[in-house]
Amino acid sequence: MAMRGLTQFIADLRELRTYEAEKARINAEIANIKQNFRDNNLNAYKRKKYVAKLAYIYTLGYPVDFDASDILPLLTMPKSHGKQIGYLAMGLMCSDNKSAIERAIPAVEDDLASSSDLNTSMALNFVSAIADPPLELATEIVKLLMSPTSSHSVRKKAALTFLSFYRRDRTVLQPEWTERIIALLDVQDIGVATSVASLIKAIAENDAASAERAAAVAARKLHHLLFEQKVSSEYIYYDVPAPWFIIKLLELIQIPPPTKDEAVSYALHESISMILEWAITVAPGGSTSSSSQSANMRNAVFLEAVNVFVHLDMDDGVLLEHTINSLKRCLEGKDTNLRYLALNSMVALTPFQGIDHLLDPVLALLNDKDISVRRRALDGLYHLCNDENIEHIAASLLDQLSSHELDLREETVVRLSDVIERFATSLKWYVDTTLSLLMVGGSQVPDEVWQRMVQIVVNNDTIQSYATRTALEYAKGPRCSDNTGRVCAYFLGEFGNQIAHEPGCRPGEQFLVLQDLWSICSPPVRYHLLTTYLKFANLFEEIRPQILDVFKLYLDSGDLELQQRSCEYHNLLQPENVYLLPTVCDEMPPFVLKESPLGERLSLKSRSALARQNTLAKSNIVNRNQSLRAQATGKKLTPIITGRGGSFSPSLGSGGSKPQTPTGFPQTIQEEAPAQTPQTTGKSELLSSNWEHGFRQMLTHSEAVLYQDALLQVGCKYEYSKNIGCVILYLKNVSNVALSSVSVQLTNPMESSVLSVSSKSLPASSLRPSAVTEQVIMCEAKQPFALSPIARVTYLAGSLNEMSFRLPITIERFMRPVTLNAQDFAMRWDQIGVAGEFKKDFKNFSLSWQQPIVKDDADALGGLNWGLSVVAGQQNVLFGAGMIQTTSSGNFGCLCRLEFDANRVNYRATVRTTKKLVSVILVKNVSNAYQL
């Protein structure tokens, strides 16, 4: 309902022409409001009107001195319009007033528990916007988020409100909430899922375990969106289903390392391939037929998919080629923002072959009108550099260097100097290009550049004469820069004698060149020249008198440094001190610096930039770029620039790494010791109650119910061939309600070098009553193993439910039964001997079950893949034989002797194998069939 008083007040203010008149009108209104607030009989309508006027006055920038008690009654009003004004005023004028916020909490709690979506939404908006939110409300907000009875709008606001809480204090997130929040990615409403995705991203960036789980769910959801496209029409934007949600999913996928789950990986590859192929079809960056909104959306999805392509390291040459061509069109497009973002994606793609095709478009962007694009293009060139294109890139940058802005010019010089050193094709090219850089760069060249050049030349005997001669030619030019003068002075002082016999390079001519340089250089360069003159006096006695004259000229100089050097050097040239000259002017030793200071400078700058952007760092792009190109070309990454002091170029080293040998089994074992130290599995190690019953059934049966709760039944069936196995899990909804967010997470407690486990398919994310879905799991025994993988099944049915159990993947499944007669069994038993024997006494707990799993001992031993052997005269004893087949460790012959009393209560299992550790594992599994 409109408030006439408020409307008239706003109209009056807008009609006023002067600040003084406006201020007088506002002061009069404030005085009237204060007088009315003193009235105890003030009705709700007037209070609402006066609070609205105060809020309007506050937005105009005038001070409003009112107590929160004048506003708080609006929060408890039954009508939503009054609450709206109250929350608006509290958020504007009291957001940083802790006392006022505390007094408002009871009303906020009532509204959070209200059945009115409008009231709940207003309370959520209020607590998310205040400066210091009451974190004790987090539990109520999470309840709203997870409750299936909450409306979609409330759940969206609850997700974003909790996100604001989490950003202020990460401890507000309880560990048991994480799984339930991640599961909400699978909700049907895209709006809720998009809001939840923002919250999950913040959580995943701070928790590696949550990141892996969220990435798997995001990958499945992305595949579902792209291939099934069961999306409400309101979320389809220019024929693309929920593009902004897709982008959030792609961002989530990039947070953890690439998944090792084959099913998830395959789904991701399909999804990314579809996005990139679709982007190729619509020609990103160059479409004029569609609107700018459509182009922006499609380009955003395409560029994020490129980042995931890099993250997953997808090996698809055709798709990569098309992606590079699409990026090229983006780089040549008219949209400045698109060009900038395309450069970011191009930098990420530099480790891949074929990215060099983008070199010319990137070079063209060095002349872009936007300095941000120019700076990013420079960064892109830095990552594109290699030993094949360095000469082209260096020449192009040198040509354009003088036209760059001063701050960009210095950055260009630093980056160019670094890549010139790292990818130099020859020492002569390095010297020529660096001297050109010193000349063109002028005063924007940092000291590290010329100092690094000096170090490299000093440490390489073969280039000293050439570098000195070339530097002398540059010094003869009319516009010699200070840094070039420093290099020339240093080289002539150290190596001038090596070219003194050449025409134009006689000692006197060298001295005259430096004297000409003296007149145009700055004082710091003159200090270097004086030192060079002293070394000339040591090397060339014929010009010593002229040098003494120079020193005498500056004995009374007003420049203290110039005067001090002249005095010291003049005294050294006196007859009584001349014997010290060879010692003082001795040749400089090789430098021992191992890494370029320019490389360190660039690394520090890169790290600080990433910190400012608050993004996850991409791992070792430059080094990976070098190594991949080296693998493709078959070249070693041996640095060109080396010398007596060792390498002066960052390199990967020339020595190959030694091949790793497979981890062996421990030599000493205990009865229950596993074959390998299990990996830490955290929460996954907490198995559901009574998981043993289904696992024990599967030890001796190839098909059974593995686990079941009130809502979901998990059946299992397996098939094995040699060292390869296939396990199929059947998930059946046995309830009368639909289940959502169904997922199966596998945890392998063994190293992948011992037992390889991977999913080949993913279950359906939702199950109607009586519906069945399946998940196919492949396994490979590479070495004998003791622990079975764990499956963790989660699903939503109002709340998050989970079950964890071990899969029936045991070493016996990879054993081929062997039938032996009594003579052969005894012979092989004796051949193995006690060195490979392990025995254990145990009781048959299976008899305590109403329906015992082990009804017949022969069936039990045969179900464990032992081939039964009959030995005459042996009662209450079973004999078994088999051959375990593994990929890496070969085959293991196994013999078993199972003894039991007449009541089938007390048992003894004795196993002999060619490796005692295998005997320990087999005896344990035999006893498990009776005792789990």
PDB file of C-alpha atoms in Angstrom, residues 188-190 229-237 241-242:
ATOM      1  CA  GLN A 188      16.113 -30.646  -9.983  1.00  0.00           C
ATOM      2  CA  ASP A 189      15.719 -26.871  -9.718  1.00  0.00           C
ATOM      3  CA  ILE A 190      18.607 -25.229 -11.577  1.00  0.00           C
ATOM      4  CA  GLN A 229      18.888 -31.564 -21.283  1.00  0.00           C
ATOM      5  CA  LYS A 230      15.976 -32.079 -18.871  1.00  0.00           C
ATOM      6  CA  VAL A 231      15.962 -28.408 -17.934  1.00  0.00           C
ATOM      7  CA  SER A 232      13.022 -26.100 -17.356  1.00  0.00           C
ATOM      8  CA  SER A 233      12.466 -23.708 -20.249  1.00  0.00           C
ATOM      9  CA  GLU A 234      13.066 -20.691 -17.998  1.00  0.00           C
ATOM     10  CA  TYR A 235      16.719 -21.749 -17.648  1.00  0.00           C
ATOM     11  CA  ILE A 236      17.354 -22.273 -21.372  1.00  0.00           C
ATOM     12  CA  TYR A 237      19.228 -19.241 -22.697  1.00  0.00           C
ATOM     13  CA  PRO A 241      20.624 -25.268 -21.020  1.00  0.00           C
ATOM     14  CA  ALA A 242      21.564 -23.281 -17.899  1.00  0.00           C
TER      15      ALA A 242
END
